[in-house]
mmCIF file of C-alpha atoms in Angstrom:
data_model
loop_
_atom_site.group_PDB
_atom_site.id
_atom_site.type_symbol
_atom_site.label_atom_id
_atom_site.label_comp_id
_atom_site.label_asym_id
_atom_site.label_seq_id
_atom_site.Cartn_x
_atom_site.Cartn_y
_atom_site.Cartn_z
ATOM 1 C CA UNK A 1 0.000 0.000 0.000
ATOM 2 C CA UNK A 2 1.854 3.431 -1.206
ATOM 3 C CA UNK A 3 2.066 6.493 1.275
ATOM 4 C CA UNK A 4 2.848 4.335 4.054
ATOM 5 C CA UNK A 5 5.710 5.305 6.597
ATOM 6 C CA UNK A 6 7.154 2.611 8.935
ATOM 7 C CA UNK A 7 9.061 3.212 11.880
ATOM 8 C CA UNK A 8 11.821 -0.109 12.879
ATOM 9 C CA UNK A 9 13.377 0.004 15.940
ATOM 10 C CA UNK A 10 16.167 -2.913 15.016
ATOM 11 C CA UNK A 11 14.700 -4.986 17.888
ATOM 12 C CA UNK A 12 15.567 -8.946 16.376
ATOM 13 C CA UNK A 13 11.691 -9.471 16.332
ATOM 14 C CA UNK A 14 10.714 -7.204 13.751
ATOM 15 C CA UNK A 15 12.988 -9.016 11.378
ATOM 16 C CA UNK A 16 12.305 -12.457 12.660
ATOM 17 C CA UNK A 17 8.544 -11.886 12.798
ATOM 18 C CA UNK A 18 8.376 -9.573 9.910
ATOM 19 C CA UNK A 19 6.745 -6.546 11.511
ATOM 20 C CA UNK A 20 7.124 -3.028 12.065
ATOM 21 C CA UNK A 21 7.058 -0.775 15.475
ATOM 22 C CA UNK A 22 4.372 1.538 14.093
ATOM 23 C CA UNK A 23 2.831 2.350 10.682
ATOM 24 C CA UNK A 24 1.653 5.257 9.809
ATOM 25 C CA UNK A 25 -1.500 5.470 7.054
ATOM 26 C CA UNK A 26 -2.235 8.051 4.754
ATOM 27 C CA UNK A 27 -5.148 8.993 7.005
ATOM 28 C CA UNK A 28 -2.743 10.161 9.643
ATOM 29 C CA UNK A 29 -3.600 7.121 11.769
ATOM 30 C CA UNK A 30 -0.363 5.573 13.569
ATOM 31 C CA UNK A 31 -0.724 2.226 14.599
ATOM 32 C CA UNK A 32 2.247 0.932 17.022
ATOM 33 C CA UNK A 33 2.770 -2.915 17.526
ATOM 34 C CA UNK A 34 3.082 -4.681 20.970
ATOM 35 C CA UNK A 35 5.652 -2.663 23.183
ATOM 36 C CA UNK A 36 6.662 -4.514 26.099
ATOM 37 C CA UNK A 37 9.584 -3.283 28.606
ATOM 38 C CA UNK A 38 12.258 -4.824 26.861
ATOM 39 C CA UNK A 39 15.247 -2.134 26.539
ATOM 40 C CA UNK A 40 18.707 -2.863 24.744
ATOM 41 C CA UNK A 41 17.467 -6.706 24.778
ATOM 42 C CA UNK A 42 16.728 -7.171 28.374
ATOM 43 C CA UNK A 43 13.827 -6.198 30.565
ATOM 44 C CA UNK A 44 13.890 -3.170 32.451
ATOM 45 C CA UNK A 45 11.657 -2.434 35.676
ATOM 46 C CA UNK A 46 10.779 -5.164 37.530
ATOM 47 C CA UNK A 47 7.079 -4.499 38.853
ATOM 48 C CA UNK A 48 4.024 -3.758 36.781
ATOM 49 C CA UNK A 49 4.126 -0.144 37.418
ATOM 50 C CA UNK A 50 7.772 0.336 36.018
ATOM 51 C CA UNK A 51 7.090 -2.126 33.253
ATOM 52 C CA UNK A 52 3.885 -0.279 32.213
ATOM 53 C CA UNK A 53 6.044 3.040 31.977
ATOM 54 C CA UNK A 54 9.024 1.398 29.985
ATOM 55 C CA UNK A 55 6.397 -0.398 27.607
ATOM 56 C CA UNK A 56 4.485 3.367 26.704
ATOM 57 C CA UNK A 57 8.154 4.825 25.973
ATOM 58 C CA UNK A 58 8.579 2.666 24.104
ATOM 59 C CA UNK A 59 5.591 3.463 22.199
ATOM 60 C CA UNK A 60 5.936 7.063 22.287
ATOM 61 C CA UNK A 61 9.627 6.479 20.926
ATOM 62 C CA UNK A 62 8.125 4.843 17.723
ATOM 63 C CA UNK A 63 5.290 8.057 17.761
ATOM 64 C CA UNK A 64 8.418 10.603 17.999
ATOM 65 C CA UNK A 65 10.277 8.759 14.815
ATOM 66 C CA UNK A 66 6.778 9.533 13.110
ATOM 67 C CA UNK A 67 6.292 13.459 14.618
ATOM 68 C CA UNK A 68 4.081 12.640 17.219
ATOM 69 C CA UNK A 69 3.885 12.658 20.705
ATOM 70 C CA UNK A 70 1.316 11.396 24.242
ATOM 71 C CA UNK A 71 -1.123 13.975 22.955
ATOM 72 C CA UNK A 72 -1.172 12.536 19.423
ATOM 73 C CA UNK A 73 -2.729 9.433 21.132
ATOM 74 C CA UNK A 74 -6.376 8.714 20.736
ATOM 75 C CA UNK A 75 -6.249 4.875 22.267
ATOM 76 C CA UNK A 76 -4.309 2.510 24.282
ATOM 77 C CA UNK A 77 -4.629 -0.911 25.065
ATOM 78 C CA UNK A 78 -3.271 -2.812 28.180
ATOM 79 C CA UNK A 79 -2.242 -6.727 28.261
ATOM 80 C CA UNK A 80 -1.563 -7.758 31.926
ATOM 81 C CA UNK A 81 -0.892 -11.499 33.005
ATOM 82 C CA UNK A 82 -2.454 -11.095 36.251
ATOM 83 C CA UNK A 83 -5.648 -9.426 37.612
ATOM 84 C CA UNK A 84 -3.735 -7.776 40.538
ATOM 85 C CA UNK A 85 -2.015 -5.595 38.831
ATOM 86 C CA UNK A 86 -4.607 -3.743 37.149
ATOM 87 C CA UNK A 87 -3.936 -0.619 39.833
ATOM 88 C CA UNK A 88 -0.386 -0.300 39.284
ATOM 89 C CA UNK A 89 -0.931 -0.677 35.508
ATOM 90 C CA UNK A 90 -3.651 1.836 35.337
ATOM 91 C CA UNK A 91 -1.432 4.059 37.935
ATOM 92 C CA UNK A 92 1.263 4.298 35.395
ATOM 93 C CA UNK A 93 -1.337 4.746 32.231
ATOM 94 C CA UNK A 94 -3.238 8.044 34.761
ATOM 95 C CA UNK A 95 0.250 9.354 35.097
ATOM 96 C CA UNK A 96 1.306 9.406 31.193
ATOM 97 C CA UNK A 97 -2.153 10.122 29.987
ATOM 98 C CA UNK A 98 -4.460 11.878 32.070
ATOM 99 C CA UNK A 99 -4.250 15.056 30.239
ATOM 100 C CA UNK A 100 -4.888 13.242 26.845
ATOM 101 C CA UNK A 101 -7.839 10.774 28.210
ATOM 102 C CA UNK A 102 -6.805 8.277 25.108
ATOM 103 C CA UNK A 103 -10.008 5.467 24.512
ATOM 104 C CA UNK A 104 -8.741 2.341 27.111
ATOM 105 C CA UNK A 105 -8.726 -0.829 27.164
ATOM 106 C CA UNK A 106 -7.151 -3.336 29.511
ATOM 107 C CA UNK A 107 -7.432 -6.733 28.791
ATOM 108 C CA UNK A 108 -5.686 -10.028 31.491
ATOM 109 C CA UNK A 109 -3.787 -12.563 28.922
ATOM 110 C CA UNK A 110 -2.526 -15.921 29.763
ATOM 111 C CA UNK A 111 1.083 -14.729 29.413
ATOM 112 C CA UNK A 112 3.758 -13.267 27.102
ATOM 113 C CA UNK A 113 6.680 -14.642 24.786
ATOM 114 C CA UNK A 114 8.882 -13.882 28.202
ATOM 115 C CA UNK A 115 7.471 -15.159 31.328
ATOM 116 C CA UNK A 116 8.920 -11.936 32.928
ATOM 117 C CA UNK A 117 6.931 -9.585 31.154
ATOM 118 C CA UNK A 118 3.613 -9.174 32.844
ATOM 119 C CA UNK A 119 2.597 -6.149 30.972
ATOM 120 C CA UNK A 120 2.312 -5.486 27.403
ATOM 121 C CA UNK A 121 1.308 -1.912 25.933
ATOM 122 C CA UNK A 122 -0.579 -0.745 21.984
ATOM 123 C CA UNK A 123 -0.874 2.537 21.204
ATOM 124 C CA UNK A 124 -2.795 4.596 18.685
ATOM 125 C CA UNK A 125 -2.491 8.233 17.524
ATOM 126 C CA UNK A 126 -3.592 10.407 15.063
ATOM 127 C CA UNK A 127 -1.708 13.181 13.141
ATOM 128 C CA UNK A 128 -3.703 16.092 13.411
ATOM 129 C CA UNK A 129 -6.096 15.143 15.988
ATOM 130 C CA UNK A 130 -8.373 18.052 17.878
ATOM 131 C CA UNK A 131 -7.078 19.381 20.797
#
């Protein structure tokens, strides 16, 4: 499909899998894969509240390539492992995007690809969005 723009980040996956970090359509929409808090290959932040936070930057790192920024995004979707978490997940999501007030969604998986991940993070924006 012309007047697409892909971001890659280098991460082995997107190669492997055959996949891009975000895509960008020619209706401004931005779509960014699966961002979990993996960072230079290895998991950063232990707990879901630090893993939440790494997995968004890494999101809005893929947004920035693109132009965009946290109040480019109109939705966000949460994948936690474990009910319990849900506070400290939606702690972290308040503190990045309470301003915006993206559409939510958080949704308890079996599990991840790592079984140390317990948080995985989708964002969507849109170039030219209202304020």
């Amino acid at each position: 499909m012309s007047g697409l723009r892909r971001v890659t980040t280098g991460a082995p996956w997107e190669d492997v899998f055959g996949y891009s970090r975000a895509v960008e359509l020619p209706s401004g929409l931005v779509l960014v894969s699966g961002c979990t808090s993996i960072v230079d290959g290895q998991i950063a932040g232990g707990g879901p509240y630090e893993q939440t936070v790494n997995a968004f930057n890494v999101a809005l790192s893929a947004l920035a390539e693109l132009g965009l920024g946290r109040d480019d995004v109109v939705r966000t979707r949460m994948y936690l492992t474990h009910a319990r978490d849900v506070e400290e997940v939606g702690r972290a999501h308040k503190e990045l995007f309470d301003a915006v007030r993206p559409a939510a969604s958080m949704i308890i998986v079996s599990g991840f690809v790592d079984p140390s991940l317990v948080v995985e993070v989708e964002v969507e924006a849109f170039r030219g969005a209202p304020a």
